[in-house]
Amino acid sequence: MQRFIHTRSLRARLLLVLVLMVVALVAALALLADAIIEGGFLALEERDVAERVAQVSNAFDNSIVGLQRTTLDYAQWDDTYAFALDGDRVFIETNFVDTTFLYNELTYIAIVNTTGTILYAQGFELEEEDFTDPPAELQSFAGPYATLLQHEQLEAGQSGLLLLEDGPMLIASKSILTSLGEGPAVGTLLMGRWLDEREIARLEALTRLNFSVWLLDEAQLPAVLQPLAAAGVEATPFIQILDDQQILGATVMSDLSGTSGIIVALELPREVYQLGRTTLRNYTLVLVGAALLFGVLVLFVVDRTLLRRTLSLSHQVAAIGPHTPEVRVEALGQDEVGQLGEAINQMLQRLSDYQTQIAESEQRYRQLIELLPDAIVVHNGQMVRYINSAGARLLGNGLPATLVDQPVHPLIAGLSPRPDGVPVIQEAVFHTPQGAVLEVELVALPFYDQEAPATQVIVRNITERKQIEQTLRAAKEAADAANRAKSQFLSTMSHELRTPLTAIIGYAEMLEQSFADAEPAEVQQDLARIHGAGVHLLALINDVLDLSKIEAGHMQIKPSMFNVSELLDKALATARALAQRNGNELVLQATDDLGLMYSDEMRLHQVLLNLLSNACKFTHDGRVSLTVSVLPEVGPELPERLVFAVQDSGIGIAPDQIGRLFQDFVQVDASSTRRYGGTGLGLALSQRFAQLLGGTITVTSELGVGSTFTLTLPRHVQGGATNIPLTPLASSDQDAPPAALPGGENRIVLIIDDDPAIRDLLPRLLANPGLHFETAASGEEGLELAMALLPDLILLDVLMPGMSGWDVLKQLKADPDTTAIPVLMLTIAEDTEHGVMLGAANLLSKPVEMDRLGQEVALLLQGQGATQRLLLVEDDPDIRTYLRRTLDQGGWGVIEAEDGETALRLLAEQAPALAVVDLMLPDMDGISLIAALRAHPHGTNIPILVVTAKDLGADEQAQLNQSVAQVLRKGSFRGDELLRSVQTLLQRPMKE
Ligand code: ADP
């Protein structure tokens, strides 16, 4: 409907536009025509009036000319000539009779001789055909009319208008000559004619015009002629429009005296003007008619050629439905409407093609769905709307038609799809009508069935998959069990191997010391060999353990901040001995400002040492160099890296062997084992460590020339602990001499170990006059002794039959009497974290380096007696308790403060050795508190450790850098890290 209204409105609009156009056009043309025609006709009218006036003037002139001619006829006649001379009246009586006057329309004749004597003068009344007296003014010619008698030439004369008492008269005078026109003139003949009503009527008849005659100086002169009276002859012809109908034309005629005159005025109908008006009206009418005709014609044509056909097209398109795609519109003609019809038909064709394609595609997908092994059901909640063949087989007798519009299976109906279209997946047990029990996976999706919301459910039989999964799971569990058994075996084995090794190495060391100065030398050598073999065997066991740990994914890196140059010095110091053994020169090529590195220092040391020892091992009397350089950051993918290149001038490696170098247990050539020793594990482990630290090891080598092993590592390892150490933790100096044992005091050291060799060995190794050793062979015995003796230090083995070292530690820490006793754990498992959390002062791995042990014991005993107190400032009670317990377990005394004010008070009262401060406190912020702590004499020099959950800005960090020792991030540091930091800051080193 809308369309038709629209079309009609289009027609109406077109009509409106046409009407407006015609009106505007007609108005414009009419105005133009009016201007042109009116102007033209007015000019024409003026010309016409001027002509009529001239015509009347001419009539007067003609009248005067006629008078002159008559006067001439009589003046040049011998008889008149004679009469002028002799005055014989016969001439008068025969010639100037009444008919002479009548015939010539004369009202006055006079003959005057040359002396001025009037010989004859006679007036005549034409109306009454009777003689009258001549006009009084012409009784004598002495006055103003004397000019009538003066003729410059013989034949010339005077003529014109005379304004006389009785009225205006037309007059002519001629000299009297002979018939031959010869002189001398003997007088003047004058003839006149009254310009009376008769004459005027005659002239009117002649000119066929009506006019009126007025005296110039007449009192009753009409107002319209007044301007003419004033201006005189100058203003002639005078034309004045009187009204729409009348126009006035006038002229002035002067009398012969020149002093006055008459006005001859014509009142004329305005015919020309009226004609103009009529023409204009007719023209306008024709114009309007033509415009209307044009409008109607245009409307008709537009309607026929455009509107009707467009409307028809619109009707036809509207009639096309989704089910009549083959219908085409009919639009005849080659014009635009025809093209539009053509375009619509093309579009319909494309739509129809597209529909066919869709239908084909739908058909294809239907076939696919029918062929699918999965059951597909579309339902509306109650009834099945569609089901494929597989569905019919699963849910019924295999015929989809029998299931459509039947109630849907409750299991399928129970699964509702999510409105956002994300598939809802559920597994279920399904009982088929045939009695089989299947495991199925149901996937529900929202769907539309004939524009109504519906659900599509795919039912997949996963019984087989489940069985396979079951089998795989069982297999995996078996494999896991086997792996656990292997790990257990390895761990037990290594413990079993390492425990006797501890004894072997320990005793060998002691014997070496005992025989240091004694003979025989062979014994010393033998002992050195036993010692060397023990150390080698230990390294081998450690390598195997590391490798199996990496394999099991249990190897964890322990990153910390350290000084690269210091690490290099340490590694070179160890390698130097190896280099000297083969007569090699060992060189370090690195700048001093390598800076800090955040990585696993111990593992990096291990890798470098492995590369250096290989280089020294396979080079004789040559050169081994370690070159360290820095690769700058290249975007976030490639952070700043350090490159450690170990180059030697040794035997080199064959190209075909290089690829196998990093495989486990591979040595380039089997004979080298015999010649050089080694297990073939070093490079494999080193490569794994390098990868764990985010880097890699590459190698280039040439047989007989030498090899270069290049280790590239990021300066900052990713994924480690994220605390921000502002200053590197002081690394314990392993080369430092053992701390002197506090002498003169009787300190009790309790050794708890099931291994008798250890119980025997340790007192002898640590022998010191100030120390008294007690031993216990089991955990239970150890506990009893600890309680009875309250020793100053306990050395505790972890792996013991019955009660384990951990259990003993727990009980020691749980008892208030023994909780303060430092416990040094000796273990093969490097579970430092666990140990420190449980309260161990430190852990040493077996076999224990005797120097390390001595150092530790001395330090732990030194710390005794003066319990160092720590100030803990933290407002959150839970976190405070957790931190306090952690510090308690480390054997530290803790003073707690929940806000800044309390903290400052406690600082003043108790003078703690270190402060652990939270940055976000209720009353004053951490930074102000730190400033206040530093301002107090007790707080000026103590280390401050910040624990914060806050993301520090660069400014805050810089500020903290100057006043605190370390910042730990809440949620990302472990208890042992806190303890380690505290211990390090208070110089109680703790290293595995
Ligand atoms: P091993 O403990 O046997 O040295 P590695 O994994 O460290 O085990 O080395 C594997 C093998 O690679 C060595 O046995 C040796 O054959 C070869 N290799 C390693 N480093 C060098 C080197 N610098 N020059 C020559 N050969 C080397």
CSV table of N, CA and C in Angstrom, one decimal, residues 310-438:
chain,number,residue,atom,x,y,z
A,310,THR,N,6.3,2.2,-13.7
A,310,THR,CA,7.0,1.9,-12.5
A,310,THR,C,6.0,1.2,-11.5
A,311,LEU,N,4.8,1.7,-11.5
A,311,LEU,CA,3.8,1.2,-10.6
A,311,LEU,C,3.5,-0.3,-10.9
A,312,SER,N,3.5,-0.5,-12.2
A,312,SER,CA,3.2,-1.9,-12.7
A,312,SER,C,4.4,-2.8,-12.2
A,313,LEU,N,5.6,-2.3,-12.4
A,313,LEU,CA,6.8,-3.1,-12.0
A,313,LEU,C,6.7,-3.4,-10.5
A,314,SER,N,6.3,-2.3,-9.7
A,314,SER,CA,6.3,-2.5,-8.3
A,314,SER,C,5.2,-3.5,-7.9
A,315,HIS,N,4.1,-3.5,-8.6
A,315,HIS,CA,3.0,-4.5,-8.4
A,315,HIS,C,3.6,-5.9,-8.7
A,316,GLN,N,4.3,-6.0,-9.8
A,316,GLN,CA,4.8,-7.3,-10.2
A,316,GLN,C,5.8,-7.8,-9.2
A,317,VAL,N,6.7,-6.9,-8.8
A,317,VAL,CA,7.8,-7.4,-7.8
A,317,VAL,C,7.1,-7.8,-6.5
A,318,ALA,N,6.1,-7.0,-6.1
A,318,ALA,CA,5.4,-7.3,-4.8
A,318,ALA,C,4.8,-8.7,-4.9
A,319,ALA,N,4.4,-9.1,-6.1
A,319,ALA,CA,3.6,-10.3,-6.2
A,319,ALA,C,4.6,-11.6,-6.2
A,320,ILE,N,5.9,-11.3,-6.3
A,320,ILE,CA,6.8,-12.5,-6.3
A,320,ILE,C,7.1,-13.0,-4.9
A,321,GLY,N,6.8,-14.2,-4.7
A,321,GLY,CA,7.0,-14.8,-3.3
A,321,GLY,C,8.1,-15.7,-3.3
A,322,PRO,N,8.5,-16.3,-2.1
A,322,PRO,CA,9.6,-17.2,-2.0
A,322,PRO,C,9.4,-18.5,-2.8
A,323,HIS,N,8.2,-18.8,-3.1
A,323,HIS,CA,7.9,-20.1,-3.7
A,323,HIS,C,7.7,-19.9,-5.2
A,324,THR,N,7.8,-18.7,-5.7
A,324,THR,CA,7.6,-18.5,-7.2
A,324,THR,C,8.9,-17.9,-7.7
A,325,PRO,N,10.0,-18.5,-7.5
A,325,PRO,CA,11.3,-17.8,-7.9
A,325,PRO,C,11.4,-17.7,-9.4
A,326,GLU,N,10.6,-18.6,-10.2
A,326,GLU,CA,10.8,-18.6,-11.6
A,326,GLU,C,10.0,-17.4,-12.3
A,327,VAL,N,9.1,-16.7,-11.6
A,327,VAL,CA,8.4,-15.6,-12.2
A,327,VAL,C,9.3,-14.5,-12.5
A,328,ARG,N,9.1,-13.8,-13.7
A,328,ARG,CA,9.9,-12.6,-14.0
A,328,ARG,C,8.9,-11.4,-14.3
A,329,VAL,N,9.4,-10.3,-14.1
A,329,VAL,CA,8.6,-9.1,-14.3
A,329,VAL,C,8.6,-8.8,-15.8
A,330,GLU,N,7.5,-8.1,-16.2
A,330,GLU,CA,7.4,-7.7,-17.6
A,330,GLU,C,7.6,-6.2,-17.7
A,331,ALA,N,8.6,-5.8,-18.4
A,331,ALA,CA,8.9,-4.4,-18.5
A,331,ALA,C,9.3,-4.1,-20.0
A,332,LEU,N,8.4,-3.6,-20.8
A,332,LEU,CA,8.7,-3.5,-22.2
A,332,LEU,C,9.5,-2.2,-22.4
A,333,GLY,N,10.1,-2.2,-23.5
A,333,GLY,CA,10.8,-0.9,-23.9
A,333,GLY,C,12.3,-1.0,-23.6
A,334,GLN,N,13.0,-0.1,-24.3
A,334,GLN,CA,14.5,-0.1,-24.2
A,334,GLN,C,15.0,1.0,-23.3
A,335,ASP,N,14.0,1.7,-22.7
A,335,ASP,CA,14.4,2.9,-21.9
A,335,ASP,C,14.8,2.5,-20.5
A,336,GLU,N,14.9,3.5,-19.6
A,336,GLU,CA,15.4,3.2,-18.3
A,336,GLU,C,14.5,2.3,-17.5
A,337,VAL,N,13.2,2.5,-17.7
A,337,VAL,CA,12.3,1.6,-16.9
A,337,VAL,C,12.4,0.2,-17.4
A,338,GLY,N,12.6,0.1,-18.8
A,338,GLY,CA,12.8,-1.3,-19.3
A,338,GLY,C,14.1,-1.9,-18.8
A,339,GLN,N,15.1,-1.0,-18.6
A,339,GLN,CA,16.4,-1.5,-18.1
A,339,GLN,C,16.2,-1.9,-16.6
A,340,LEU,N,15.4,-1.1,-15.9
A,340,LEU,CA,15.1,-1.5,-14.5
A,340,LEU,C,14.5,-2.9,-14.4
A,341,GLY,N,13.5,-3.1,-15.3
A,341,GLY,CA,12.8,-4.4,-15.3
A,341,GLY,C,13.8,-5.5,-15.6
A,342,GLU,N,14.7,-5.2,-16.6
A,342,GLU,CA,15.7,-6.1,-16.9
A,342,GLU,C,16.6,-6.5,-15.7
A,343,ALA,N,17.0,-5.4,-15.0
A,343,ALA,CA,17.9,-5.6,-13.8
A,343,ALA,C,17.2,-6.4,-12.8
A,344,ILE,N,15.9,-6.1,-12.6
A,344,ILE,CA,15.2,-6.9,-11.6
A,344,ILE,C,15.1,-8.3,-12.0
A,345,ASN,N,14.9,-8.6,-13.3
A,345,ASN,CA,14.9,-10.0,-13.7
A,345,ASN,C,16.2,-10.7,-13.5
A,346,GLN,N,17.3,-9.9,-13.8
A,346,GLN,CA,18.6,-10.5,-13.6
A,346,GLN,C,18.8,-10.8,-12.1
A,347,MET,N,18.4,-9.9,-11.3
A,347,MET,CA,18.5,-10.1,-9.8
A,347,MET,C,17.7,-11.4,-9.4
A,348,LEU,N,16.5,-11.5,-10.0
A,348,LEU,CA,15.7,-12.6,-9.6
A,348,LEU,C,16.3,-13.9,-10.1
A,349,GLN,N,17.0,-13.8,-11.2
A,349,GLN,CA,17.7,-15.0,-11.7
A,349,GLN,C,18.8,-15.4,-10.8
A,350,ARG,N,19.5,-14.4,-10.3
A,350,ARG,CA,20.6,-14.7,-9.4
A,350,ARG,C,20.1,-15.3,-8.1
A,351,LEU,N,19.0,-14.7,-7.6
A,351,LEU,CA,18.4,-15.2,-6.4
A,351,LEU,C,18.0,-16.7,-6.6
A,352,SER,N,17.4,-16.9,-7.7
A,352,SER,CA,16.9,-18.2,-8.0
A,352,SER,C,18.1,-19.2,-8.1
A,353,ASP,N,19.2,-18.8,-8.8
A,353,ASP,CA,20.4,-19.6,-8.8
A,353,ASP,C,20.9,-19.9,-7.4
A,354,TYR,N,20.9,-18.8,-6.6
A,354,TYR,CA,21.4,-19.0,-5.3
A,354,TYR,C,20.5,-19.9,-4.5
A,355,GLN,N,19.2,-19.8,-4.7
A,355,GLN,CA,18.3,-20.7,-4.0
A,355,GLN,C,18.6,-22.2,-4.4
A,356,THR,N,18.8,-22.3,-5.6
A,356,THR,CA,19.1,-23.7,-6.1
A,356,THR,C,20.4,-24.2,-5.4
A,357,GLN,N,21.4,-23.3,-5.4
A,357,GLN,CA,22.7,-23.7,-4.8
A,357,GLN,C,22.4,-24.1,-3.3
A,358,ILE,N,21.6,-23.2,-2.6
A,358,ILE,CA,21.4,-23.5,-1.2
A,358,ILE,C,20.7,-24.8,-1.1
A,359,ALA,N,19.7,-25.0,-2.0
A,359,ALA,CA,19.0,-26.3,-1.9
A,359,ALA,C,19.9,-27.5,-2.1
A,360,GLU,N,20.8,-27.3,-3.1
A,360,GLU,CA,21.8,-28.4,-3.3
A,360,GLU,C,22.7,-28.6,-2.1
A,361,SER,N,23.2,-27.5,-1.6
A,361,SER,CA,24.0,-27.6,-0.5
A,361,SER,C,23.3,-28.3,0.7
A,362,GLU,N,22.1,-27.8,0.9
A,362,GLU,CA,21.3,-28.4,2.0
A,362,GLU,C,21.1,-29.9,1.8
A,363,GLN,N,20.9,-30.3,0.5
A,363,GLN,CA,20.7,-31.7,0.2
A,363,GLN,C,22.0,-32.4,0.5
A,364,ARG,N,23.2,-31.8,0.1
A,364,ARG,CA,24.4,-32.5,0.4
A,364,ARG,C,24.6,-32.7,1.9
A,365,TYR,N,24.4,-31.6,2.7
A,365,TYR,CA,24.6,-31.7,4.1
A,365,TYR,C,23.6,-32.7,4.7
A,366,ARG,N,22.4,-32.7,4.2
A,366,ARG,CA,21.4,-33.7,4.7
A,366,ARG,C,22.0,-35.1,4.5
A,367,GLN,N,22.5,-35.3,3.3
A,367,GLN,CA,23.1,-36.6,3.0
A,367,GLN,C,24.2,-36.9,4.0
A,368,LEU,N,25.1,-35.9,4.2
A,368,LEU,CA,26.2,-36.1,5.1
A,368,LEU,C,25.8,-36.5,6.5
A,369,ILE,N,24.7,-35.7,6.9
A,369,ILE,CA,24.2,-35.9,8.3
A,369,ILE,C,23.6,-37.3,8.3
A,370,GLU,N,23.0,-37.7,7.2
A,370,GLU,CA,22.4,-39.0,7.2
A,370,GLU,C,23.4,-40.1,7.3
A,371,LEU,N,24.6,-39.8,6.7
A,371,LEU,CA,25.7,-40.8,6.7
A,371,LEU,C,26.5,-40.8,8.0
A,372,LEU,N,26.4,-39.7,8.8
A,372,LEU,CA,27.2,-39.6,10.0
A,372,LEU,C,26.9,-40.8,10.9
A,373,PRO,N,28.0,-41.3,11.6
A,373,PRO,CA,27.8,-42.3,12.6
A,373,PRO,C,27.1,-41.8,13.9
A,374,ASP,N,27.2,-40.5,14.1
A,374,ASP,CA,26.6,-39.9,15.3
A,374,ASP,C,25.2,-39.6,15.1
A,375,ALA,N,24.4,-39.8,16.2
A,375,ALA,CA,23.0,-39.6,16.1
A,375,ALA,C,22.7,-38.1,16.3
A,376,ILE,N,21.9,-37.5,15.4
A,376,ILE,CA,21.5,-36.1,15.5
A,376,ILE,C,20.0,-36.0,15.6
A,377,VAL,N,19.6,-35.3,16.7
A,377,VAL,CA,18.2,-35.1,17.0
A,377,VAL,C,17.9,-33.6,17.2
A,378,VAL,N,16.9,-33.2,16.4
A,378,VAL,CA,16.4,-31.8,16.7
A,378,VAL,C,15.1,-31.9,17.3
A,379,HIS,N,14.9,-31.3,18.5
A,379,HIS,CA,13.7,-31.4,19.2
A,379,HIS,C,13.3,-30.0,19.8
A,380,ASN,N,12.0,-29.9,20.1
A,380,ASN,CA,11.5,-28.6,20.6
A,380,ASN,C,11.3,-28.7,22.1
A,381,GLY,N,11.9,-29.6,22.8
A,381,GLY,CA,11.6,-29.8,24.2
A,381,GLY,C,10.7,-31.0,24.5
A,382,GLN,N,9.7,-31.2,23.6
A,382,GLN,CA,8.9,-32.3,23.8
A,382,GLN,C,9.0,-33.3,22.7
A,383,MET,N,8.8,-32.8,21.4
A,383,MET,CA,8.7,-33.7,20.3
A,383,MET,C,10.0,-33.6,19.4
A,384,VAL,N,10.2,-34.8,18.8
A,384,VAL,CA,11.4,-34.9,17.9
A,384,VAL,C,10.9,-34.1,16.6
A,385,ARG,N,11.8,-33.2,16.1
A,385,ARG,CA,11.4,-32.5,14.9
A,385,ARG,C,12.2,-33.1,13.7
A,386,TYR,N,13.4,-33.5,14.0
A,386,TYR,CA,14.2,-34.2,13.0
A,386,TYR,C,15.1,-35.2,13.6
A,387,ILE,N,15.4,-36.3,12.9
A,387,ILE,CA,16.3,-37.3,13.4
A,387,ILE,C,17.0,-37.9,12.3
A,388,ASN,N,18.3,-38.1,12.3
A,388,ASN,CA,19.0,-38.7,11.2
A,388,ASN,C,19.0,-40.2,11.3
A,389,SER,N,19.5,-40.9,10.3
A,389,SER,CA,19.4,-42.4,10.3
A,389,SER,C,20.1,-43.0,11.5
A,390,ALA,N,21.3,-42.4,11.8
A,390,ALA,CA,22.0,-43.0,13.0
A,390,ALA,C,21.2,-42.8,14.3
A,391,GLY,N,20.5,-41.7,14.4
A,391,GLY,CA,19.7,-41.4,15.5
A,391,GLY,C,18.5,-42.4,15.6
A,392,ALA,N,17.9,-42.7,14.4
A,392,ALA,CA,16.8,-43.6,14.4
A,392,ALA,C,17.3,-45.0,14.8
A,393,ARG,N,18.5,-45.3,14.4
A,393,ARG,CA,19.0,-46.6,14.8
A,393,ARG,C,19.3,-46.7,16.3
A,394,LEU,N,19.8,-45.6,16.8
A,394,LEU,CA,20.1,-45.6,18.2
A,394,LEU,C,18.9,-45.6,19.1
A,395,LEU,N,17.9,-44.8,18.7
A,395,LEU,CA,16.7,-44.5,19.6
A,395,LEU,C,15.5,-45.4,19.2
A,396,GLY,N,15.5,-46.0,18.0
A,396,GLY,CA,14.3,-46.7,17.6
A,396,GLY,C,14.6,-47.9,16.7
A,397,ASN,N,13.7,-48.0,15.7
A,397,ASN,CA,13.8,-49.1,14.8
A,397,ASN,C,14.6,-48.8,13.5
A,398,GLY,N,15.2,-47.7,13.5
A,398,GLY,CA,16.0,-47.4,12.3
A,398,GLY,C,15.3,-46.6,11.2
A,399,LEU,N,14.0,-46.3,11.4
A,399,LEU,CA,13.3,-45.5,10.4
A,399,LEU,C,13.0,-44.1,11.0
A,400,PRO,N,13.7,-43.1,10.5
A,400,PRO,CA,13.5,-41.8,11.1
A,400,PRO,C,12.0,-41.3,11.1
A,401,ALA,N,11.3,-41.7,10.0
A,401,ALA,CA,9.9,-41.2,9.8
A,401,ALA,C,9.0,-41.6,11.0
A,402,THR,N,9.3,-42.8,11.6
A,402,THR,CA,8.5,-43.3,12.7
A,402,THR,C,8.8,-42.5,14.0
A,403,LEU,N,9.9,-41.8,14.0
A,403,LEU,CA,10.3,-41.1,15.3
A,403,LEU,C,9.9,-39.6,15.3
A,404,VAL,N,9.8,-39.1,14.1
A,404,VAL,CA,9.5,-37.6,14.0
A,404,VAL,C,8.1,-37.4,14.6
A,405,ASP,N,8.0,-36.3,15.3
A,405,ASP,CA,6.8,-35.9,16.0
A,405,ASP,C,6.4,-36.8,17.1
A,406,GLN,N,7.4,-37.7,17.5
A,406,GLN,CA,7.1,-38.5,18.7
A,406,GLN,C,7.9,-37.9,19.9
A,407,PRO,N,7.5,-38.2,21.2
A,407,PRO,CA,8.2,-37.6,22.3
A,407,PRO,C,9.7,-37.9,22.3
A,408,VAL,N,10.4,-36.9,22.7
A,408,VAL,CA,11.9,-37.1,22.6
A,408,VAL,C,12.4,-37.9,23.9
A,409,HIS,N,13.5,-38.6,23.7
A,409,HIS,CA,14.0,-39.4,24.8
A,409,HIS,C,14.4,-38.5,26.0
A,410,PRO,N,14.0,-38.9,27.2
A,410,PRO,CA,14.3,-38.0,28.4
A,410,PRO,C,15.7,-37.6,28.5
A,411,LEU,N,16.7,-38.5,28.2
A,411,LEU,CA,18.1,-38.2,28.4
A,411,LEU,C,18.5,-37.0,27.5
A,412,ILE,N,17.9,-37.0,26.2
A,412,ILE,CA,18.2,-36.0,25.3
A,412,ILE,C,17.4,-34.7,25.6
A,413,ALA,N,16.2,-34.9,26.0
A,413,ALA,CA,15.4,-33.7,26.4
A,413,ALA,C,16.0,-33.0,27.6
A,414,GLY,N,16.6,-33.7,28.5
A,414,GLY,CA,17.1,-33.1,29.7
A,414,GLY,C,18.3,-32.2,29.5
A,415,LEU,N,18.9,-32.2,28.4
A,415,LEU,CA,20.1,-31.4,28.2
A,415,LEU,C,19.8,-30.1,27.5
A,416,SER,N,19.9,-29.0,28.2
A,416,SER,CA,19.5,-27.7,27.6
A,416,SER,C,20.7,-27.0,27.0
A,417,PRO,N,20.5,-26.4,25.9
A,417,PRO,CA,21.7,-25.7,25.2
A,417,PRO,C,21.9,-24.3,25.9
A,418,ARG,N,23.1,-23.8,25.7
A,418,ARG,CA,23.3,-22.5,26.3
A,418,ARG,C,22.9,-21.4,25.2
A,419,PRO,N,22.3,-20.3,25.7
A,419,PRO,CA,21.8,-19.4,24.7
A,419,PRO,C,22.9,-18.7,23.9
A,420,ASP,N,24.1,-18.7,24.4
A,420,ASP,CA,25.2,-18.1,23.7
A,420,ASP,C,25.8,-19.0,22.6
A,421,GLY,N,25.3,-20.2,22.5
A,421,GLY,CA,25.7,-21.0,21.4
A,421,GLY,C,26.9,-21.9,21.7
A,422,VAL,N,27.5,-21.7,22.9
A,422,VAL,CA,28.7,-22.6,23.3
A,422,VAL,C,28.1,-24.0,23.6
A,423,PRO,N,28.7,-25.0,22.9
A,423,PRO,CA,28.2,-26.3,23.1
A,423,PRO,C,28.2,-26.8,24.5
A,424,VAL,N,27.1,-27.4,24.9
A,424,VAL,CA,27.0,-28.0,26.2
A,424,VAL,C,27.3,-29.5,26.0
A,425,ILE,N,28.3,-30.0,26.7
A,425,ILE,CA,28.8,-31.4,26.5
A,425,ILE,C,28.6,-32.2,27.8
A,426,GLN,N,28.1,-33.4,27.6
A,426,GLN,CA,27.8,-34.2,28.8
A,426,GLN,C,28.0,-35.6,28.5
A,427,GLU,N,28.6,-36.4,29.4
A,427,GLU,CA,28.7,-37.8,29.1
A,427,GLU,C,27.6,-38.5,29.9
A,428,ALA,N,27.1,-39.6,29.4
A,428,ALA,CA,26.0,-40.3,30.1
A,428,ALA,C,26.0,-41.8,29.7
A,429,VAL,N,25.3,-42.6,30.4
A,429,VAL,CA,25.1,-44.0,30.1
A,429,VAL,C,23.7,-44.1,29.4
A,430,PHE,N,23.7,-44.8,28.3
A,430,PHE,CA,22.4,-44.8,27.5
A,430,PHE,C,22.0,-46.3,27.3
A,431,HIS,N,20.7,-46.5,27.6
A,431,HIS,CA,20.2,-47.8,27.4
A,431,HIS,C,19.4,-47.8,26.1
A,432,THR,N,19.8,-48.6,25.1
A,432,THR,CA,19.1,-48.6,23.8
A,432,THR,C,17.8,-49.4,23.9
A,433,PRO,N,16.9,-49.2,23.0
A,433,PRO,CA,15.6,-50.0,23.1
A,433,PRO,C,15.9,-51.5,22.9
A,434,GLN,N,17.1,-51.7,22.2
A,434,GLN,CA,17.4,-53.2,22.0
A,434,GLN,C,18.1,-53.8,23.3
A,435,GLY,N,18.3,-53.0,24.3
A,435,GLY,CA,18.8,-53.5,25.6
A,435,GLY,C,20.3,-53.3,25.8
A,436,ALA,N,21.0,-52.7,24.8
A,436,ALA,CA,22.4,-52.6,25.0
A,436,ALA,C,22.7,-51.3,25.9
A,437,VAL,N,23.8,-51.4,26.6
A,437,VAL,CA,24.1,-50.3,27.5
A,437,VAL,C,25.4,-49.6,26.8
A,438,LEU,N,25.2,-48.3,26.5
A,438,LEU,CA,26.3,-47.6,25.8
A,438,LEU,C,26.8,-46.4,26.6
